Coordinates of C-alpha atoms (C1' of nucleotides) in Angstrom, one line a residue:
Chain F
X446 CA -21.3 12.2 -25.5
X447 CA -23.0 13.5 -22.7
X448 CA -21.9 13.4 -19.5
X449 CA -24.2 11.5 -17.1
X450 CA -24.1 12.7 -13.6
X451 CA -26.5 11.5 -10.9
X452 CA -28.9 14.0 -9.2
X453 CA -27.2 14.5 -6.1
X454 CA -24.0 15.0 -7.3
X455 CA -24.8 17.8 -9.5
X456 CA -26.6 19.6 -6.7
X457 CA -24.0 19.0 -4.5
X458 CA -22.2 21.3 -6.9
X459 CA -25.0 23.5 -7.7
X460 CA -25.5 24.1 -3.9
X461 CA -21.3 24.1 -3.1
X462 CA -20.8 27.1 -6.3
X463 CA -23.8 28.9 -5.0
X464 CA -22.3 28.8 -1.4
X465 CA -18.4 29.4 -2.6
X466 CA -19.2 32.3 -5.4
X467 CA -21.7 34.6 -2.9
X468 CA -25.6 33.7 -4.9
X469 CA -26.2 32.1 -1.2
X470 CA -25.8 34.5 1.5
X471 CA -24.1 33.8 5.0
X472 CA -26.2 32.5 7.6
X473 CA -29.1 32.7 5.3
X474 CA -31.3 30.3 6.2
X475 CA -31.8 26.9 3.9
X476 CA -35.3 25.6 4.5
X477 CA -35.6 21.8 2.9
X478 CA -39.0 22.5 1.1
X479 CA -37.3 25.8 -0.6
X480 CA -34.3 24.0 -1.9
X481 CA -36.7 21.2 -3.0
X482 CA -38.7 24.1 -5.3
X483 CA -35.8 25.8 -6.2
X484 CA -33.5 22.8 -7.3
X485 CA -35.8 20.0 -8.2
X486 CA -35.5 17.5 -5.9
X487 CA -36.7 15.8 -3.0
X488 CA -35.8 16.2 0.7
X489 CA -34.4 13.1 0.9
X490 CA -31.6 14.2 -1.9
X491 CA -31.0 17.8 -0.5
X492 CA -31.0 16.9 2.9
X493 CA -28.1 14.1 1.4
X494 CA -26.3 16.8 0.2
X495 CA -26.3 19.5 3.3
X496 CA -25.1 16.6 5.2
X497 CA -22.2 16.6 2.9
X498 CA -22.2 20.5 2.8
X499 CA -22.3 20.7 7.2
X500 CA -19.3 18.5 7.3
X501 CA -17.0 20.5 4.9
X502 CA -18.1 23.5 6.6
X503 CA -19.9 25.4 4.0
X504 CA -23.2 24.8 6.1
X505 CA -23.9 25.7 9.4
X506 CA -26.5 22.8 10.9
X507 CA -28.3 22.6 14.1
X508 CA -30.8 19.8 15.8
X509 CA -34.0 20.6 15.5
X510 CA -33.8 23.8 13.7
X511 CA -32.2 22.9 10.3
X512 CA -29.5 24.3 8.0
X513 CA -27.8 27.6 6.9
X514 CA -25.6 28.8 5.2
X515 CA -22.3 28.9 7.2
X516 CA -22.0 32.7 8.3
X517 CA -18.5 34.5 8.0
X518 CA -16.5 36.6 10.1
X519 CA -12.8 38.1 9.9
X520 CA -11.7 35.5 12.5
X521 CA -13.0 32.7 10.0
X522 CA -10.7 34.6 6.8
X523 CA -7.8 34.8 9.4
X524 CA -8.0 31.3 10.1
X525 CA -8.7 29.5 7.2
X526 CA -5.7 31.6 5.8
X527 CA -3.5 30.5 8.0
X528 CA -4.6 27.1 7.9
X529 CA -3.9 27.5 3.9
X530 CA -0.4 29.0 4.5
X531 CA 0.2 25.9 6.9
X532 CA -1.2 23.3 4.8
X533 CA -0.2 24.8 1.5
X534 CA 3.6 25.8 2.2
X535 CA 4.2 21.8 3.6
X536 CA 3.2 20.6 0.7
X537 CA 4.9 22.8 -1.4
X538 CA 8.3 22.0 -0.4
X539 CA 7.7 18.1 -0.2
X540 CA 6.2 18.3 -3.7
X541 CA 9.5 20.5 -5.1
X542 CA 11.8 18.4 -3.5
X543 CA 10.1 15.0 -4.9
X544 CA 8.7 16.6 -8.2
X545 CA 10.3 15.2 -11.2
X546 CA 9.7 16.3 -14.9
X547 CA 6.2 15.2 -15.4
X548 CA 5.2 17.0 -12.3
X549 CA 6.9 20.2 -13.6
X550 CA 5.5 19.4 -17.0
X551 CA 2.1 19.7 -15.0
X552 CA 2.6 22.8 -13.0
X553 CA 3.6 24.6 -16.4
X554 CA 0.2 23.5 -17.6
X555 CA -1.5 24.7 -15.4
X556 CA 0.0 27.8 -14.9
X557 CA -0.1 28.7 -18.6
X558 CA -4.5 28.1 -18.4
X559 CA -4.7 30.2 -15.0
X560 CA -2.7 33.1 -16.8
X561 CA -4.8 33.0 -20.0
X562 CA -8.1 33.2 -17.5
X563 CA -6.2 35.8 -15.5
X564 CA -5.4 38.3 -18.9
X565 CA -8.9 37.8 -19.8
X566 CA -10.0 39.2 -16.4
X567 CA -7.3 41.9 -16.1
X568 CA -9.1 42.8 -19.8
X569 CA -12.1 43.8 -17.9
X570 CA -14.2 40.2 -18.5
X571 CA -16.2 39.7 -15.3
X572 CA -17.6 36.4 -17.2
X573 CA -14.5 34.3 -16.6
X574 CA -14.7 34.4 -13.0
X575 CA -15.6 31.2 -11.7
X576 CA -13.4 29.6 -14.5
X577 CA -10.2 32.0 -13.5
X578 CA -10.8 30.6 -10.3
X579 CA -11.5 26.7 -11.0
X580 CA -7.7 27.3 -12.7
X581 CA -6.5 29.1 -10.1
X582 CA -7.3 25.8 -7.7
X583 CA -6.0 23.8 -10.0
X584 CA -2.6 25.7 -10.6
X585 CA -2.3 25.5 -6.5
X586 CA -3.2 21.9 -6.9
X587 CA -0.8 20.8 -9.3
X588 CA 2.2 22.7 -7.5
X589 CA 1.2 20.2 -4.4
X590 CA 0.9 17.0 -6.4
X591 CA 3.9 15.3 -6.0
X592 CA 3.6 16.1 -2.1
X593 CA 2.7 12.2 -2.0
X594 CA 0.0 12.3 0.1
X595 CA -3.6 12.8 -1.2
X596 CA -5.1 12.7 2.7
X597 CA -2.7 16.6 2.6
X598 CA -4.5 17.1 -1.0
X599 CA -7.8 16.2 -0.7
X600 CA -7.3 19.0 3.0
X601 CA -5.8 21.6 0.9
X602 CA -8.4 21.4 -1.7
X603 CA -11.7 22.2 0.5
X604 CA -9.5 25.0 2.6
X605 CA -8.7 26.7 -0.9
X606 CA -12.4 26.6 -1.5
X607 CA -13.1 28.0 1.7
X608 CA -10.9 30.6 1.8
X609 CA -11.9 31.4 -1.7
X610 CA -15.1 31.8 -0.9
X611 CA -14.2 34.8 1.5
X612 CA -12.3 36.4 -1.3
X613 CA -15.6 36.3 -3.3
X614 CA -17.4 38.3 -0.4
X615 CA -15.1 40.5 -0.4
X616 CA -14.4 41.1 -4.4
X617 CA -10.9 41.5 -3.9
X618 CA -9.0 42.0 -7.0
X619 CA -5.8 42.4 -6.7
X620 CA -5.1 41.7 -10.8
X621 CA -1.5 42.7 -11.6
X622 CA 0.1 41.4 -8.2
X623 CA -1.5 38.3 -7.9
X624 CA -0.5 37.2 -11.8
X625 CA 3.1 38.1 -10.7
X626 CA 3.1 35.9 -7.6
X627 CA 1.8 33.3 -9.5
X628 CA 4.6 33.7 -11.9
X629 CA 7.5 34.0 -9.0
X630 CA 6.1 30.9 -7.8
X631 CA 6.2 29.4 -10.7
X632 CA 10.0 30.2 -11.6
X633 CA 10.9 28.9 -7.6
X634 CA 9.1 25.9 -7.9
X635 CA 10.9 25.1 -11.3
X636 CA 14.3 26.1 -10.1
X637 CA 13.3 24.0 -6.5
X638 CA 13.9 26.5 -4.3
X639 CA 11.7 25.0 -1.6
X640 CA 12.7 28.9 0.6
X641 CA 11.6 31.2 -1.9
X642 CA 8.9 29.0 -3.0
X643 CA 7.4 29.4 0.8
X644 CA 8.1 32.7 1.0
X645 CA 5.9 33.6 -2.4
X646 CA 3.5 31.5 -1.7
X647 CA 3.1 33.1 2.2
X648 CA 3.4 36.4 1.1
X649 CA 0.5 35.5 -1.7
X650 CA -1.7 34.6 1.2
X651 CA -0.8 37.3 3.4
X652 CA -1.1 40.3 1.5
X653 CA -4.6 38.6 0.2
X654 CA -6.2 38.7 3.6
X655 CA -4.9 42.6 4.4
X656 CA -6.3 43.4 0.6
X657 CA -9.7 42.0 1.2
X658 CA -9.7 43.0 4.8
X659 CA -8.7 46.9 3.9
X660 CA -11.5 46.6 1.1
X661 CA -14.1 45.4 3.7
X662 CA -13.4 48.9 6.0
X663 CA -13.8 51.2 3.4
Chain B
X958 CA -32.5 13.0 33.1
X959 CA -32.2 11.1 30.1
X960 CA -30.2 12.7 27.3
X961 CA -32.7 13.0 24.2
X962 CA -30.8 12.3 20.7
X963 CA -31.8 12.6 17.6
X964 CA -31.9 9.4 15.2
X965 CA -29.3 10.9 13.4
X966 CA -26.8 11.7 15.7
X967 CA -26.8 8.6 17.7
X968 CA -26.6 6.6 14.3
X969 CA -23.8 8.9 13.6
X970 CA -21.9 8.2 16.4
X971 CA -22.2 4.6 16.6
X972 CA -20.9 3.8 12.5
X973 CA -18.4 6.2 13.2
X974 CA -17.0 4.5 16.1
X975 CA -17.7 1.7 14.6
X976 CA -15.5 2.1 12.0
X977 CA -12.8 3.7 14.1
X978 CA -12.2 0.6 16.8
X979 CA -12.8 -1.8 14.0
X980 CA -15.7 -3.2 14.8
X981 CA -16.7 -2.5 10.8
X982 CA -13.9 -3.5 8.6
X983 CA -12.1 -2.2 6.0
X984 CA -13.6 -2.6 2.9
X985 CA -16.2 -3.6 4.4
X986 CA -19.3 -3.1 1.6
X987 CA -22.3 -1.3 3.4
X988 CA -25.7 -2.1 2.2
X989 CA -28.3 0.8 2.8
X990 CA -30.9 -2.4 3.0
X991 CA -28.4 -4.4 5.6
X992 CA -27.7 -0.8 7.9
X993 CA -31.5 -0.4 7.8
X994 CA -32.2 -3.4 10.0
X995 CA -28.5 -3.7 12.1
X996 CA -29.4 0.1 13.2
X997 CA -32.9 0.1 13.2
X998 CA -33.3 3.3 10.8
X999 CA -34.7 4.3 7.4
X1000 CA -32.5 4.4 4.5
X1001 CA -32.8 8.0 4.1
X1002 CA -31.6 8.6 7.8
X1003 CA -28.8 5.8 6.8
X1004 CA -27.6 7.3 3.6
X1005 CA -27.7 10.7 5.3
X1006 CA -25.2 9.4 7.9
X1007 CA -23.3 7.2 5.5
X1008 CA -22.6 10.6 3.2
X1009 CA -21.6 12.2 6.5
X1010 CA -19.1 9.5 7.3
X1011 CA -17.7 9.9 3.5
X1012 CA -16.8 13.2 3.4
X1013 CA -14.9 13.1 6.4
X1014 CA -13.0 10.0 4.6
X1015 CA -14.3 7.2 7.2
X1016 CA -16.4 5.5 4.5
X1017 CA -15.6 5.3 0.7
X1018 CA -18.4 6.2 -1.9
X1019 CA -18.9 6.0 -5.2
X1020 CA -21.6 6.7 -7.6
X1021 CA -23.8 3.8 -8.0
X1022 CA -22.3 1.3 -5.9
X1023 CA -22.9 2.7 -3.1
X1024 CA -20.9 2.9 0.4
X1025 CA -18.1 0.7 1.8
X1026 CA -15.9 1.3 4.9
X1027 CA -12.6 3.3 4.3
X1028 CA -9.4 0.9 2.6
X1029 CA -6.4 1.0 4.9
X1030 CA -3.0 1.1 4.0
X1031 CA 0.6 1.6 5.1
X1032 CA 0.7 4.7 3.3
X1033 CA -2.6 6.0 5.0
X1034 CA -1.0 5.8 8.1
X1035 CA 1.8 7.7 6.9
X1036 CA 0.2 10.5 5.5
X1037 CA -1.8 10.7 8.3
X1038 CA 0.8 11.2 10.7
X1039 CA 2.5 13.3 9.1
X1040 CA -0.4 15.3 9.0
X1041 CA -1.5 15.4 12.5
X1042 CA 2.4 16.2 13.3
X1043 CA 1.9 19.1 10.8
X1044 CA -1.5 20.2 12.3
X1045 CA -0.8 19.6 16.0
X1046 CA 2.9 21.2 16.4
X1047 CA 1.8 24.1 15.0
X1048 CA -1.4 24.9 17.0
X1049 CA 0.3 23.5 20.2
X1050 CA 3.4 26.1 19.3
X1051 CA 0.5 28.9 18.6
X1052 CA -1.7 27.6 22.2
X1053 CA 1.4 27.6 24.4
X1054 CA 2.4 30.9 23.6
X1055 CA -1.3 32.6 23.9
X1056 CA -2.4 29.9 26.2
X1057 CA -3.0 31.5 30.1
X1058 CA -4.3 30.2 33.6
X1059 CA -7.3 28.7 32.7
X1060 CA -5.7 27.2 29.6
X1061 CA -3.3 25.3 31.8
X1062 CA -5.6 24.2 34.5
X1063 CA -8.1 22.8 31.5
X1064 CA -4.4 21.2 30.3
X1065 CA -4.0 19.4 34.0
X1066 CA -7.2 18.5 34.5
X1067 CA -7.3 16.6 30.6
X1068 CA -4.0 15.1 32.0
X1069 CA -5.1 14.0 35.1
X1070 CA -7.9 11.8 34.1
X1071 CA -5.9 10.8 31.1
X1072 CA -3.8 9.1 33.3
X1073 CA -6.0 7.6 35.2
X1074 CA -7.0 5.4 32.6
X1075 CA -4.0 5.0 31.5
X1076 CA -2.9 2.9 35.0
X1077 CA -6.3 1.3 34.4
X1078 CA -5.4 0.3 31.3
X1079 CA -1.6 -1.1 32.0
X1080 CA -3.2 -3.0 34.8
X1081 CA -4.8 -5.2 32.3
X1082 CA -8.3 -3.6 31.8
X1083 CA -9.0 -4.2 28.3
X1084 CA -12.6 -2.8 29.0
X1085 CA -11.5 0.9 29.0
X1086 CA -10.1 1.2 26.4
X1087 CA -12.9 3.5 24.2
X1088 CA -12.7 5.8 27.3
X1089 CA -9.2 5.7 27.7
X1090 CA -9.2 6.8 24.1
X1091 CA -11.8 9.5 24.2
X1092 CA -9.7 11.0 27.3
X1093 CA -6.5 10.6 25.1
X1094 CA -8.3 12.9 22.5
X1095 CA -9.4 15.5 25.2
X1096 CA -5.7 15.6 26.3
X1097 CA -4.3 16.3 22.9
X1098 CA -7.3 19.1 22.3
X1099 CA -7.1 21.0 25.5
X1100 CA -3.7 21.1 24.7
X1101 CA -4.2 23.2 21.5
X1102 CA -7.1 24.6 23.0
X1103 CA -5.9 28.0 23.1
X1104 CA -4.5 28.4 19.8
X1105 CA -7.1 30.6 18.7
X1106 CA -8.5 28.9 15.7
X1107 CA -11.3 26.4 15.5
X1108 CA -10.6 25.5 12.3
X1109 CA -8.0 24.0 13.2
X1110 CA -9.4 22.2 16.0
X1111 CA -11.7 20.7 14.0
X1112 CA -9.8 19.5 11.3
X1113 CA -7.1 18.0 14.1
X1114 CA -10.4 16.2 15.5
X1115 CA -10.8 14.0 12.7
X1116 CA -7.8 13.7 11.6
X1117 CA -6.7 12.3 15.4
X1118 CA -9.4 10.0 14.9
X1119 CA -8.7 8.8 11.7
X1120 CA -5.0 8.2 12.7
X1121 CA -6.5 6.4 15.8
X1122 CA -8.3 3.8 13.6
X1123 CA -4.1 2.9 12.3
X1124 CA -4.0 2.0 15.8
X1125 CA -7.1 0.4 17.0
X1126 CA -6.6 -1.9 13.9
X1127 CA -2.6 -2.6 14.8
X1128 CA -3.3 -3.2 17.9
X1129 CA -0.5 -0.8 18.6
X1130 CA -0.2 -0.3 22.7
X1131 CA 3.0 1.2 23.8
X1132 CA 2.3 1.0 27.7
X1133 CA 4.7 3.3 30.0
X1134 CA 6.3 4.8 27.4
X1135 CA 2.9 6.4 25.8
X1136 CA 2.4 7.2 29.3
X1137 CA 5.7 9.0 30.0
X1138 CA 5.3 11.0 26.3
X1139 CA 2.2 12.8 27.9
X1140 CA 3.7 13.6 31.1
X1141 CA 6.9 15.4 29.7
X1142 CA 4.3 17.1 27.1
X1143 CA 2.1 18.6 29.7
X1144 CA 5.6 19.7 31.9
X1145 CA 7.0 20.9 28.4
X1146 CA 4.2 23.1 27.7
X1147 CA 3.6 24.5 31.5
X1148 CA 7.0 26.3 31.2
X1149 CA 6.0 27.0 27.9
X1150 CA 8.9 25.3 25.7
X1151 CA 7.4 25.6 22.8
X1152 CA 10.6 23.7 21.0
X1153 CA 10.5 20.7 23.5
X1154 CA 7.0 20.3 22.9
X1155 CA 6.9 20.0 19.4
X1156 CA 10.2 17.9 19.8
X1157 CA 8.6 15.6 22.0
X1158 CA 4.9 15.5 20.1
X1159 CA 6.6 14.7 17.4
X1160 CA 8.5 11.5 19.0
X1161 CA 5.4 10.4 20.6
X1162 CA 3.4 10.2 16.6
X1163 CA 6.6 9.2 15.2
X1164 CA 7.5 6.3 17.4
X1165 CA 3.5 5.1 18.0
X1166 CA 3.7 5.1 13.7
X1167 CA 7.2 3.0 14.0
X1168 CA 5.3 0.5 16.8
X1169 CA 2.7 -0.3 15.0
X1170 CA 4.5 -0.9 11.8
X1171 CA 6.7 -2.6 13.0
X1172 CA 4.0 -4.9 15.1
X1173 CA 2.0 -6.0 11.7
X1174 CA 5.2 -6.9 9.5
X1175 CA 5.8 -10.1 12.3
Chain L
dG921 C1' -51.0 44.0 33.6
dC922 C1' -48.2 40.1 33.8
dT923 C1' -47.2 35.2 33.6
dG924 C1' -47.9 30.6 32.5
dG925 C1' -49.9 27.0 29.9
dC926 C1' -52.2 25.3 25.9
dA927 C1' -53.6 25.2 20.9
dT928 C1' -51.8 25.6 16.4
dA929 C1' -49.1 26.2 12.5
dG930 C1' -44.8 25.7 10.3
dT931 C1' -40.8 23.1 9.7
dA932 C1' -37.5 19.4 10.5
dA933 C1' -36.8 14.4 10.9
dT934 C1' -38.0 10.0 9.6
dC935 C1' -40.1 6.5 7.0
dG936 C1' -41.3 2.9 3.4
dA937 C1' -42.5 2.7 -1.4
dT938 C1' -41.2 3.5 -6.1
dT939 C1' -38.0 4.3 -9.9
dT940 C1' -33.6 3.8 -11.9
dT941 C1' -29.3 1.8 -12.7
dC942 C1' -26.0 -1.7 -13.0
dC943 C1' -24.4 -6.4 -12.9
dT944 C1' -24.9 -11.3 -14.2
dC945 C1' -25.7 -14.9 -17.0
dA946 C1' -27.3 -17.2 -20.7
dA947 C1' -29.1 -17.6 -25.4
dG948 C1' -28.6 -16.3 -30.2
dC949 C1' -25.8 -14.8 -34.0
dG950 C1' -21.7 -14.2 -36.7
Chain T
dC150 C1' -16.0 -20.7 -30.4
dG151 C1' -16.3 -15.9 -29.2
dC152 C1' -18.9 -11.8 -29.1
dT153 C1' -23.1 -9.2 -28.6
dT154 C1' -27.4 -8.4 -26.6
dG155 C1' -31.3 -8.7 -23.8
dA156 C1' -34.0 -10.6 -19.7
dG157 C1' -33.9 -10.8 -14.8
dG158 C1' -32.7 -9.7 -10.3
dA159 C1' -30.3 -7.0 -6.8
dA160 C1' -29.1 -2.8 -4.9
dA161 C1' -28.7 2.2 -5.2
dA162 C1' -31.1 6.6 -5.9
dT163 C1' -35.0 9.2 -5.5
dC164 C1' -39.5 10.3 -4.1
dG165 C1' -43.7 12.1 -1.5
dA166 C1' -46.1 11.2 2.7
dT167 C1' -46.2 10.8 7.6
dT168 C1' -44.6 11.7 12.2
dA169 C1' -42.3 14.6 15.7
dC170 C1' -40.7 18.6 17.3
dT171 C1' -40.5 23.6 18.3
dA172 C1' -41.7 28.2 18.3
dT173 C1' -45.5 31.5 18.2
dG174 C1' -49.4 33.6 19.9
dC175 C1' -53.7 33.6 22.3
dC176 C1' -56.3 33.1 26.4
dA177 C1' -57.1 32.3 31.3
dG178 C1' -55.8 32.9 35.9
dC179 C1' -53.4 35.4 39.3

DNA sequence: GCTGGCATAGTAATCGATTTTCCTCAAGCG
DNA sequence: CGCTTGAGGAAAATCGATTACTATGCCAGC
């Protein structure tokens, strides 16, 4: 049973994960005949796909001149955190307060996968990256999904990815503390105490950006 | 001087607005073949656009059928509301605070021509009304203008657009009262009352959400 | 020696044609 | 009579070629 994707959306992916994980760099330049060569297919399809890529923000484009890759800058991190803090902590208390069992049911779920994924990397497996993160999303993902709006959701989702893709430049680790936030979270989401939930989940954030950004001046 | 667009762009703009004052309906199937000879364009240049349009949620894709204009709904409006109140409260809190001279004249100026077309528009001039809404949009950006993150600016772009289409398809006009919302939001945020700002920008999505609810349930 | 314009090459934008996929409908079989 | 299956057509996805633009560098004139 094969899964049968059409060619644009799997480059779309290809290109998006290339972006997101660091294999294309910032403001490196993304030249339609290359990405033909490199990816197998025609302009028509990659051009499709950047287009998709500009307006998400992953890729930088210009008249006349073409596309990039969308360069990166503290100011971006900064904002794009807060952005996630905003977005994130909103949805967070509207989904504890409406949550009912089979959104908790969910949220345990998905916490139990991310923590599996994050023992294996604490163990020193640099393999499990992109899935630790893929279950990281989705652990952020569940907590919001009984925020009953999917417009907030479907926002969330592409910030995450954005501001993931800045913790990727930076290869900030922070192992031990981040699998303890994630449990906290957890435990105040379950217990619905929409404060300390915020507060976690702020903190989380926070103390991210000064890890990656203390990492970067080194 | 004739301003020189790409194909593109200008194909861009029109769909979207298009789309946005209603002119395209919802649901609205659109046939790459059909676009082709409406817009006078290639299908590349059309599906480029179209998967543009989609990821910014104005047209609905799916694989293998193709594109269709956005669905509307009750709850769309609702959860888009909520999220510009979300988006906009916060950066007009953060742009008041940091927000200086030049920020405030930019704030007057928006105002001023804002309300110009707003008296145009209560005298009965339906022909104003794209203009009266572009200058509705400047308003509500210059008034965040200073809040230091472009991200955020962005995303509050679209989303003020894609709440707009709620209206443009309610036919939601609230007159004086619209009118008198913007003038105590520019005095609010002159002396810099950050809470009476967000009180009253939150009234003014609130009650325009109310309006037009209340207008298509008679 | 410097500047301004023109030729040229490289790349982006656009195009129409071709291939692939999906849906419909009807005929054949159980 | 109902279900399966395959032919035919419509529309989406993909393609390579063509056109349009821009930047680079060379040459002529000042």
């Amino acid at each position: 049973m094969e899964e049968k994707r059409i060619r644009r959306q799997s480059l779309y992916d290809v290109i998006r994960s290339d972006i997101v994980f660091g294999r294309l760099k910032p403001g490196e330049k993304l030249k339609a005949t290359d990405l033909r060569a490199r990816y197998d297919a025609s302009v028509s399809t990659v051009r499709e796909v950047l287009n998709r890529l500009a307006s998400e923000g992953f890729v930088f484009a210009r008249e006349q001149y073409g596309f990039s890759v969308a360069p990166m800058s503290e100011s971006g991190l900064r904002e794009l955190a807060d952005l996630r803090i905003l977005l994130e902590n909103h949805a967070l208390e509207q989904s504890i307060i409406t949550g009912g069992t089979e959104w908790e049911a969910g949220v345990i779920a998905a916490h139990h996968r991310l923590q599996r994924m994050e023992q294996r990397r604490a163990s020193g497996d640099q393999s499990v990256v992109e899935i630790w993160k893929r279950y990281d999303w989705e652990f952020h993902q569940s907590l919001i999904s009984a925020c009953g709006s999917e417009e907030l959701m479907a926002l969330h989702g592409t910030v995450f990815d954005k501001y993931l893709r800045y913790q990727m430049l930076y290869l900030s680790y922070r192992g031990e503390v981040a699998e303890r936030e994630h449990r906290e979270l957890l435990e105040a989401a379950l217990v619905k105490d929409t404060q300390k939930a915020r507060q976690i989940l702020t903190r989380h954030i926070t103390s991210g950006v000064e890890h990656a950004l203390s990492a970067i001046r080194k």
